[in-house]
CSV table of C-alpha atoms in Angstrom, one decimal:
chain,number,residue,atom,x,y,z
A,15,MET,CA,54.3,97.1,117.9
A,16,GLU,CA,55.9,97.9,114.5
A,17,ASN,CA,54.3,97.0,111.2
A,18,LEU,CA,55.7,97.5,107.7
A,19,TYR,CA,53.6,97.8,104.5
A,20,ARG,CA,56.1,97.4,101.7
A,21,ASP,CA,55.6,98.6,98.2
A,22,VAL,CA,52.1,100.0,98.5
A,23,ILE,CA,50.4,102.7,96.4
A,24,VAL,CA,49.6,105.6,98.7
A,25,TRP,CA,46.9,108.2,98.1
A,26,ASP,CA,45.5,110.8,100.5
A,27,ALA,CA,43.8,114.2,100.4
A,28,GLU,CA,47.1,116.1,100.2
A,29,SER,CA,48.4,113.9,97.3
A,30,GLN,CA,49.2,115.2,93.8
A,31,GLY,CA,48.5,111.8,92.3
A,32,ALA,CA,49.4,108.5,94.1
A,33,ARG,CA,52.9,107.4,94.9
A,34,ARG,CA,54.7,104.1,95.5
A,35,CYS,CA,55.8,103.8,99.1
A,36,ASP,CA,56.9,101.8,102.1
A,37,VAL,CA,54.7,102.7,105.1
A,38,CYS,CA,55.7,101.9,108.7
A,39,THR,CA,53.4,102.1,111.8
A,40,GLU,CA,54.4,102.0,115.4
A,41,GLY,CA,52.2,102.4,118.5
A,42,GLY,CA,49.1,103.2,116.6
A,43,LYS,CA,50.8,106.0,114.6
A,44,ILE,CA,52.3,106.2,111.1
A,45,SER,CA,56.0,106.4,111.8
A,46,ALA,CA,57.4,106.6,108.3
A,47,VAL,CA,56.2,107.1,104.7
A,48,LYS,CA,59.2,106.6,102.3
A,49,PRO,CA,59.7,105.8,98.7
A,50,ALA,CA,59.2,102.1,97.9
A,51,GLY,CA,62.4,100.1,98.4
A,52,ALA,CA,63.5,102.1,101.5
A,53,TYR,CA,63.0,99.0,103.7
A,54,PRO,CA,64.2,96.0,101.6
A,55,PHE,CA,64.5,93.7,104.6
A,56,GLY,CA,62.3,92.6,107.5
A,57,ALA,CA,58.8,91.1,107.9
A,58,ALA,CA,56.2,93.1,106.1
A,59,TYR,CA,52.9,93.1,104.3
A,60,GLU,CA,54.0,92.9,100.7
A,61,GLY,CA,52.0,95.2,98.5
A,62,ARG,CA,54.0,94.2,95.3
A,63,GLY,CA,53.0,97.5,93.7
A,64,VAL,CA,49.4,96.3,93.3
A,65,THR,CA,47.9,97.2,96.7
A,66,ALA,CA,46.6,100.7,97.4
A,67,LEU,CA,46.9,102.1,100.9
A,68,ILE,CA,44.5,105.0,101.5
A,69,PRO,CA,43.0,106.7,104.6
A,70,GLY,CA,40.0,104.9,106.1
A,71,PHE,CA,36.6,106.2,105.4
A,72,VAL,CA,34.9,108.4,107.9
A,73,ASN,CA,31.1,108.0,108.1
A,74,ALA,CA,30.2,111.6,109.2
A,75,HIS,CA,26.5,111.0,110.0
A,76,GLY,CA,24.6,108.0,111.2
A,77,HIS,CA,22.6,106.1,113.8
A,78,ALA,CA,24.5,102.9,114.2
A,79,ALA,CA,22.0,100.8,116.1
A,80,MET,CA,19.4,101.4,113.4
A,81,THR,CA,20.7,98.2,111.8
A,82,LEU,CA,18.0,96.7,114.0
A,83,LEU,CA,15.4,98.7,112.0
A,84,ARG,CA,16.8,98.0,108.5
A,85,GLY,CA,13.9,97.3,106.1
A,86,PHE,CA,11.4,98.6,108.7
A,87,GLY,CA,9.3,101.5,107.3
A,88,GLU,CA,10.2,101.3,103.6
A,89,ASP,CA,9.0,103.8,101.0
A,90,LEU,CA,7.7,106.5,103.3
A,91,PRO,CA,8.5,110.2,103.4
A,92,LEU,CA,10.7,111.3,106.3
A,93,MET,CA,8.0,112.6,108.7
A,94,ASP,CA,5.7,109.6,108.2
A,95,TRP,CA,8.7,107.3,108.5
A,96,LEU,CA,9.7,108.9,111.8
A,97,ARG,CA,6.3,109.2,113.4
A,98,LYS,CA,4.6,106.0,112.2
A,99,ARG,CA,7.5,103.6,112.2
A,100,ILE,CA,10.8,104.7,113.7
A,101,TRP,CA,9.9,106.7,116.8
A,102,PRO,CA,7.4,104.1,118.1
A,103,ALA,CA,10.0,101.3,117.7
A,104,GLU,CA,12.8,103.3,119.2
A,105,ALA,CA,10.6,103.9,122.3
A,106,LYS,CA,11.2,100.2,123.1
A,107,LEU,CA,15.0,100.3,122.9
A,108,ASP,CA,17.3,99.6,125.8
A,109,GLY,CA,21.0,99.7,126.3
A,110,ASP,CA,21.5,96.0,125.5
A,111,LEU,CA,19.6,96.3,122.2
A,112,VAL,CA,21.6,99.4,121.2
A,113,TYR,CA,24.9,97.6,122.0
A,114,LYS,CA,24.0,94.6,119.8
A,115,GLY,CA,22.7,96.8,117.0
A,116,THR,CA,25.9,98.9,117.1
A,117,MET,CA,28.2,95.9,117.0
A,118,LEU,CA,26.3,94.6,114.0
A,119,SER,CA,26.9,98.0,112.3
A,120,ILE,CA,30.5,98.0,113.2
A,121,LEU,CA,31.0,94.6,111.4
A,122,GLU,CA,29.4,96.1,108.3
A,123,MET,CA,31.4,99.3,108.5
A,124,LEU,CA,34.8,97.6,109.0
A,125,SER,CA,34.3,95.2,106.2
A,126,THR,CA,33.5,98.1,103.8
A,127,GLY,CA,36.4,100.3,104.8
A,128,THR,CA,35.0,102.6,107.5
A,129,THR,CA,37.5,103.3,110.3
A,130,CYS,CA,35.6,106.1,112.1
A,131,PHE,CA,31.9,106.8,112.4
A,132,ALA,CA,29.6,109.5,113.8
A,133,ASP,CA,26.6,108.4,115.8
A,134,MET,CA,23.7,110.3,117.3
A,135,TYR,CA,21.4,108.0,119.1
A,136,PHE,CA,20.3,106.7,122.6
A,137,TYR,CA,22.1,104.7,125.3
A,138,MET,CA,25.3,106.2,124.0
A,139,ASP,CA,27.5,104.8,126.8
A,140,ARG,CA,26.7,101.4,125.3
A,141,VAL,CA,27.7,102.7,121.8
A,142,ALA,CA,31.0,103.9,123.3
A,143,ASP,CA,31.5,100.5,124.9
A,144,ALA,CA,30.9,98.8,121.5
A,145,ALA,CA,33.3,101.1,119.7
A,146,LEU,CA,36.0,100.5,122.3
A,147,ALA,CA,35.5,96.8,122.3
A,148,ALA,CA,35.9,96.7,118.5
A,149,GLY,CA,38.7,99.2,118.4
A,150,ILE,CA,37.0,101.5,115.9
A,151,ARG,CA,37.1,105.3,116.1
A,152,ALA,CA,33.9,107.2,116.8
A,153,GLY,CA,32.4,110.6,117.3
A,154,LEU,CA,29.4,110.2,119.6
A,155,SER,CA,26.4,112.3,120.7
A,156,ARG,CA,23.3,111.6,122.6
A,157,GLY,CA,20.2,112.5,120.5
A,158,ILE,CA,18.5,115.3,122.4
A,159,VAL,CA,14.9,116.3,121.8
A,160,GLY,CA,12.6,118.7,123.7
A,161,GLY,CA,9.9,117.9,126.2
A,162,ALA,CA,9.9,117.7,130.0
A,163,ASP,CA,13.1,115.7,130.0
A,164,GLY,CA,15.1,117.8,127.5
A,165,ALA,CA,17.4,119.1,130.2
A,166,ALA,CA,17.9,115.6,131.5
A,167,LYS,CA,19.0,114.4,128.1
A,168,LEU,CA,21.5,117.3,127.8
A,169,ALA,CA,22.8,116.2,131.2
A,170,GLU,CA,23.1,112.7,130.0
A,171,ASN,CA,25.1,113.9,126.9
A,172,LEU,CA,27.4,115.9,129.2
A,173,LYS,CA,28.0,112.8,131.4
A,174,LEU,CA,28.8,110.8,128.2
A,175,ALA,CA,31.5,113.5,127.6
A,176,ARG,CA,32.9,113.2,131.1
A,177,ASP,CA,33.0,109.4,131.0
A,178,TYR,CA,34.2,108.8,127.4
A,179,ASN,CA,35.6,111.9,125.7
A,180,GLY,CA,39.1,110.9,124.6
A,181,ALA,CA,38.8,107.3,125.7
A,182,GLN,CA,41.7,105.3,124.4
A,183,GLY,CA,42.2,108.0,121.8
A,184,LEU,CA,39.3,106.4,119.9
A,185,VAL,CA,36.2,108.3,121.1
A,186,ASN,CA,35.3,112.0,120.8
A,187,VAL,CA,32.0,113.2,122.2
A,188,GLN,CA,29.8,115.9,120.8
A,189,LEU,CA,26.4,117.2,121.9
A,190,GLY,CA,23.5,116.0,119.7
A,191,PRO,CA,20.4,118.2,119.5
A,192,HIS,CA,18.2,116.3,117.0
A,193,ALA,CA,16.9,119.1,114.9
A,194,PRO,CA,15.3,122.6,115.3
A,195,TYR,CA,11.8,121.1,114.9
A,196,THR,CA,12.3,118.8,117.8
A,197,VAL,CA,14.4,121.0,120.1
A,198,PRO,CA,12.8,124.2,121.5
A,199,PHE,CA,14.9,127.3,120.8
A,200,ALA,CA,15.7,127.9,124.5
A,201,LEU,CA,17.0,124.4,124.9
A,202,MET,CA,19.1,124.8,121.7
A,203,LYS,CA,20.7,127.8,123.2
A,204,ASP,CA,21.4,125.9,126.4
A,205,ILE,CA,23.0,123.1,124.3
A,206,ALA,CA,25.2,125.6,122.5
A,207,ASP,CA,26.2,127.2,125.8
A,208,ALA,CA,27.1,123.8,127.3
A,209,ALA,CA,29.1,122.9,124.2
A,210,LYS,CA,31.2,126.1,124.5
A,211,GLU,CA,31.6,125.8,128.3
A,212,ASN,CA,32.8,122.2,127.9
A,213,ASP,CA,34.8,122.7,124.6
A,214,LEU,CA,32.6,120.2,122.7
A,215,GLY,CA,31.4,120.0,119.2
A,216,VAL,CA,27.7,119.7,118.1
A,217,GLN,CA,26.0,117.4,115.7
A,218,LEU,CA,22.6,118.5,114.3
A,219,HIS,CA,20.1,117.6,111.6
A,220,TRP,CA,19.7,120.7,109.4
A,221,LEU,CA,17.2,121.5,106.6
A,222,GLU,CA,16.8,117.9,105.6
A,223,THR,CA,13.3,118.3,104.0
A,224,LYS,CA,11.6,121.0,102.0
A,225,GLY,CA,8.9,121.9,104.5
A,226,GLU,CA,10.9,121.4,107.6
A,227,TRP,CA,11.6,125.0,108.5
A,228,GLY,CA,7.8,125.7,108.6
A,229,MET,CA,7.7,123.2,111.6
A,230,VAL,CA,10.3,125.2,113.6
A,231,GLU,CA,8.6,127.6,116.1
A,232,ALA,CA,11.5,130.0,116.0
A,233,GLY,CA,11.4,129.8,112.2
A,234,LYS,CA,8.4,132.0,112.2
A,235,THR,CA,10.5,135.0,113.2
A,236,MET,CA,14.0,134.2,111.8
A,237,ALA,CA,15.7,132.6,108.8
A,238,PRO,CA,17.8,129.5,109.3
A,239,GLU,CA,21.1,131.3,109.2
A,240,GLU,CA,19.9,133.9,111.8
A,241,TYR,CA,18.7,130.9,113.9
A,242,LEU,CA,22.3,129.5,114.0
A,243,GLU,CA,23.7,132.8,115.0
A,244,LYS,CA,21.1,133.6,117.7
A,245,ALA,CA,21.2,130.1,119.2
A,246,GLY,CA,25.0,130.4,119.6
A,247,LEU,CA,25.7,127.4,117.5
A,248,LEU,CA,28.2,129.2,115.3
A,249,GLY,CA,30.5,129.7,118.3
A,250,VAL,CA,30.9,126.0,119.2
A,251,ARG,CA,34.3,124.3,118.7
A,252,ARG,CA,33.0,122.2,115.8
A,253,LEU,CA,29.5,122.3,114.2
A,254,LEU,CA,28.5,119.3,112.1
A,255,LEU,CA,25.3,119.9,110.1
A,256,ALA,CA,23.8,116.8,108.6
A,257,HIS,CA,21.9,116.8,105.3
A,258,CYS,CA,21.5,120.5,104.4
A,259,VAL,CA,19.4,119.6,101.4
A,260,TRP,CA,17.4,122.8,101.4
A,261,ILE,CA,19.9,125.5,102.1
A,262,GLU,CA,19.2,128.4,99.7
A,263,LYS,CA,22.1,128.6,97.2
A,264,GLU,CA,22.7,132.3,97.8
A,265,LYS,CA,23.2,131.6,101.5
A,266,LEU,CA,25.9,129.0,101.0
A,267,PRO,CA,28.8,131.4,101.6
A,268,PHE,CA,27.4,131.8,105.1
A,269,TYR,CA,28.3,128.2,105.8
A,270,ALA,CA,32.0,128.6,104.7
A,271,ARG,CA,33.4,128.6,108.2
A,272,ALA,CA,36.5,126.9,109.6
A,273,ASN,CA,34.5,125.2,112.4
A,274,LEU,CA,31.5,124.1,110.3
A,275,THR,CA,31.2,120.9,108.2
A,276,ILE,CA,28.2,119.7,106.2
A,277,ALA,CA,27.6,116.0,106.3
A,278,HIS,CA,26.1,115.0,102.9
A,279,ASN,CA,24.0,111.8,102.9
A,280,PRO,CA,23.0,111.4,99.2
A,281,LYS,CA,21.4,107.9,99.2
A,282,SER,CA,19.4,108.4,102.4
A,283,ASN,CA,18.2,111.8,101.1
A,284,LEU,CA,17.0,110.2,97.8
A,285,LYS,CA,15.4,107.1,99.5
A,286,LEU,CA,13.3,109.3,101.8
A,287,GLY,CA,12.4,111.7,98.9
A,288,SER,CA,14.1,114.6,100.6
A,289,GLY,CA,15.9,115.9,97.6
A,290,THR,CA,19.4,116.5,96.4
A,291,ALA,CA,21.8,118.7,98.4
A,292,PRO,CA,23.6,121.4,96.3
A,293,VAL,CA,27.0,119.9,97.1
A,294,ALA,CA,28.8,121.3,94.0
A,295,ALA,CA,27.6,124.8,94.9
A,296,MET,CA,28.7,124.2,98.6
A,297,ASN,CA,32.2,123.4,97.4
A,298,GLU,CA,32.3,126.4,95.2
A,299,ALA,CA,31.1,128.6,98.1
A,300,GLY,CA,34.0,127.3,100.2
A,301,ALA,CA,31.9,125.2,102.6
A,302,LYS,CA,33.5,122.0,103.9
A,303,VAL,CA,31.5,118.9,103.1
A,304,ALA,CA,31.9,115.3,104.5
A,305,LEU,CA,30.0,112.2,103.7
A,306,GLY,CA,27.7,110.0,105.7
A,307,THR,CA,25.4,107.0,105.2
A,308,ASP,CA,22.7,108.0,107.8
A,309,GLY,CA,21.1,105.0,109.5
A,310,ALA,CA,20.6,101.6,108.0
A,311,SER,CA,16.8,102.1,108.1
A,312,SER,CA,16.9,105.0,105.7
A,313,ASN,CA,19.8,104.0,103.3
A,314,ASN,CA,19.9,100.9,103.8
A,315,ARG,CA,23.6,100.3,103.5
A,316,LEU,CA,26.5,101.5,105.6
A,317,ASP,CA,28.8,101.4,102.7
A,318,MET,CA,30.8,104.6,102.4
A,319,TRP,CA,32.3,103.6,99.1
A,320,GLU,CA,28.9,103.7,97.6
A,321,GLU,CA,28.2,107.1,99.1
A,322,MET,CA,31.4,108.5,97.7
A,323,ARG,CA,30.7,107.2,94.1
A,324,PHE,CA,27.0,108.2,94.3
A,325,ALA,CA,27.8,111.7,95.6
A,326,ALA,CA,30.1,112.4,92.6
A,327,LEU,CA,27.8,111.0,90.0
A,328,LEU,CA,24.7,112.8,91.4
A,329,GLN,CA,26.2,116.2,91.3
A,330,LYS,CA,27.4,115.7,87.7
A,331,GLY,CA,23.9,114.5,86.6
A,332,VAL,CA,21.6,117.0,88.3
A,333,ASN,CA,23.8,119.9,87.2
A,334,LEU,CA,24.4,118.6,83.7
A,335,ASN,CA,28.1,119.1,84.2
A,336,PRO,CA,30.6,116.2,84.3
A,337,THR,CA,33.4,118.4,85.6
A,338,LEU,CA,31.7,118.8,89.0
A,339,LEU,CA,32.8,117.0,92.2
A,340,SER,CA,36.0,115.3,91.0
A,341,ALA,CA,37.1,111.9,92.2
A,342,GLU,CA,39.8,113.5,94.4
A,343,CYS,CA,37.1,115.8,96.0
A,344,ALA,CA,34.8,112.8,96.7
A,345,LEU,CA,37.7,110.9,98.3
A,346,ARG,CA,38.6,113.9,100.4
A,347,MET,CA,34.9,114.2,101.6
A,348,ALA,CA,34.9,110.5,102.5
A,349,THR,CA,38.2,110.7,104.5
A,350,ARG,CA,39.9,113.9,105.8
A,351,ASN,CA,36.9,116.2,105.9
A,352,GLY,CA,34.9,113.8,108.1
A,353,ALA,CA,37.8,113.2,110.5
A,354,GLU,CA,38.3,116.9,111.1
A,355,ALA,CA,34.5,117.4,111.6
A,356,LEU,CA,34.5,114.8,114.4
A,357,GLY,CA,37.6,116.4,116.1
A,358,PHE,CA,40.1,113.8,114.9
A,359,ASP,CA,42.8,116.2,113.6
A,360,ASN,CA,45.4,113.5,113.2
A,361,VAL,CA,43.2,111.2,111.1
A,362,GLY,CA,42.6,111.1,107.4
A,363,LEU,CA,46.1,111.5,105.9
A,364,ILE,CA,48.9,109.0,105.2
A,365,LYS,CA,51.5,111.1,106.9
A,366,GLU,CA,54.2,110.6,109.6
A,367,GLY,CA,52.8,111.3,113.0
A,368,PHE,CA,49.2,110.7,112.0
A,369,ASP,CA,47.0,107.9,113.4
A,370,ALA,CA,47.4,104.7,111.5
A,371,ASP,CA,43.8,104.4,110.2
A,372,PHE,CA,43.8,103.1,106.6
A,373,LEU,CA,42.6,100.5,104.1
A,374,LEU,CA,44.5,98.1,101.9
A,375,ILE,CA,42.8,97.7,98.5
A,376,ASP,CA,43.4,95.0,95.9
A,377,LEU,CA,44.3,96.7,92.6
A,378,ASP,CA,45.2,93.3,90.9
A,379,ARG,CA,41.6,92.9,89.7
A,380,PRO,CA,40.1,93.1,86.2
A,381,HIS,CA,38.3,96.5,86.8
A,382,TYR,CA,41.6,98.2,87.7
A,383,ALA,CA,43.4,97.3,84.5
A,384,GLY,CA,45.0,100.5,83.2
A,385,TRP,CA,45.4,102.3,86.6
A,386,ASP,CA,48.5,104.3,87.3
A,387,CYS,CA,49.5,106.8,89.9
A,388,GLU,CA,48.0,109.7,88.0
A,389,ASN,CA,44.5,108.2,87.5
A,390,LEU,CA,44.2,106.0,90.6
A,391,ALA,CA,41.6,108.3,92.3
A,392,GLY,CA,39.3,108.0,89.4
A,393,TYR,CA,39.6,104.3,89.3
A,394,LEU,CA,38.9,104.0,93.0
A,395,VAL,CA,35.8,106.2,92.9
A,396,TYR,CA,34.2,105.2,89.6
A,397,ALA,CA,35.4,101.6,89.1
A,398,GLY,CA,36.1,100.3,92.6
A,399,SER,CA,33.8,99.2,95.4
A,400,SER,CA,34.0,98.0,98.9
A,401,ALA,CA,34.4,94.5,97.6
A,402,ASP,CA,38.0,95.5,96.9
A,403,VAL,CA,38.8,96.2,100.6
A,404,MET,CA,41.3,93.6,101.8
A,405,THR,CA,42.2,95.0,105.1
A,406,THR,CA,40.9,97.7,107.5
A,407,VAL,CA,43.4,99.1,110.1
A,408,VAL,CA,42.6,101.4,113.0
A,409,ALA,CA,45.3,102.9,115.2
A,410,GLY,CA,47.7,100.4,113.7
A,411,GLU,CA,45.6,97.4,114.5
A,412,THR,CA,44.1,95.1,111.8
A,413,LEU,CA,40.3,94.9,112.5
A,414,TYR,CA,39.3,93.3,109.3
A,415,HIS,CA,41.2,91.1,106.8
A,416,ARG,CA,39.8,89.2,103.9
A,417,GLY,CA,36.5,88.4,105.5
A,418,ALA,CA,37.7,87.9,109.0
A,419,PHE,CA,37.5,90.1,112.1
A,420,PRO,CA,40.5,89.3,114.3
A,421,LYS,CA,39.1,91.0,117.4
A,422,LEU,CA,35.4,90.1,117.0
A,423,ASP,CA,33.3,87.0,116.9
A,424,ALA,CA,31.3,87.9,113.8
A,425,ALA,CA,29.0,84.9,113.9
A,426,ARG,CA,27.9,85.6,117.5
A,427,ILE,CA,27.4,89.3,116.7
A,428,ILE,CA,25.2,88.6,113.7
A,429,ALA,CA,23.1,86.0,115.6
A,430,GLU,CA,22.7,88.4,118.6
A,431,GLY,CA,21.8,91.2,116.2
A,432,ALA,CA,19.1,89.1,114.6
A,433,GLU,CA,17.7,88.1,117.9
A,434,ALA,CA,17.8,91.8,119.1
A,435,ARG,CA,15.8,92.9,116.0
A,436,LYS,CA,13.2,90.1,116.7
A,437,LYS,CA,12.8,91.3,120.3
A,438,LEU,CA,12.5,95.0,119.3
A,439,LEU,CA,10.0,94.5,116.5
């Protein structure tokens, strides 16, 4: 099916400023990006020069079904939050609950401009089913922790890859060791080996809290960077390290690798009192950084626009330097960098041959007065919000438009999500 978006303002991570264009999609791909006026005839979405078309946001770290745990365990440090509230509740999860919680999160993400999300959780076949039913893109991993069933959890993650990797072009599967303090070093090596044998990426929580490394048994004999090397994690196809709040600044050049991306979660890190990741220094060292929300129990919003704005402002403030982390950099982190980290190489740019994942944004609003093609990125990051999202498109299909979800029964999903939370808690 062909679609034409006429006279829209296009921005992506390769842009030198925005540009006024006609954009065509066909079969889930962007088939043409031409100067506005190239297609004067035919049915089209009429942008009228006041509608921005930008790549969809990629939520590079999260736990989607934790929408069921939103507001549960507030105002606690990470380890108390996990041990006293989250882990006991998660022990009661089943596949049906995870499916309903994931569908609830998908509604929220689509309405706020997310077209692709990372997820590390449980019953991941049901998460994949939810993503495919909704038509959203996803990078999925089964959360693996140690214990007597650690090997079984790895086997479950590998089965997920066999069953769903590449499904409908929407799902990529990674392996998901939770963290070095919950995964024994021998199992971490087995996971890295399995990732290399099966050509899979790895998602991993990394140096999230200040005292975390002291909880790692192998950390008594090796530094974090040595751990990554000796575990074999640096050799996997793609390594996505979530949080990275407590990487020592002098070690940051170590993380500047083509196959490694850091998923920055600024609001979750602050809410849990974990600290502020040195993102400006990461960028300066050449490390690639994407953005995530983390789960809805530790943020509590799945709004990538907020993360993008907050990430930029936070680095300027804590470093007393307003030149750090530009609007263009924040947008790149929220779009292209996350897509590449999850293995979606043809996502995140408005470019011929790329997957048609994008947002339509209403620029005809009071807070955009004065925008132009040169300053649009700054307006989007600092003045805009997810309330400006008119339409969310994934693989050429409209999944959200002005409060409606054409493929989904939102009222039923919300009601079932509320009932699932009541059952769980």
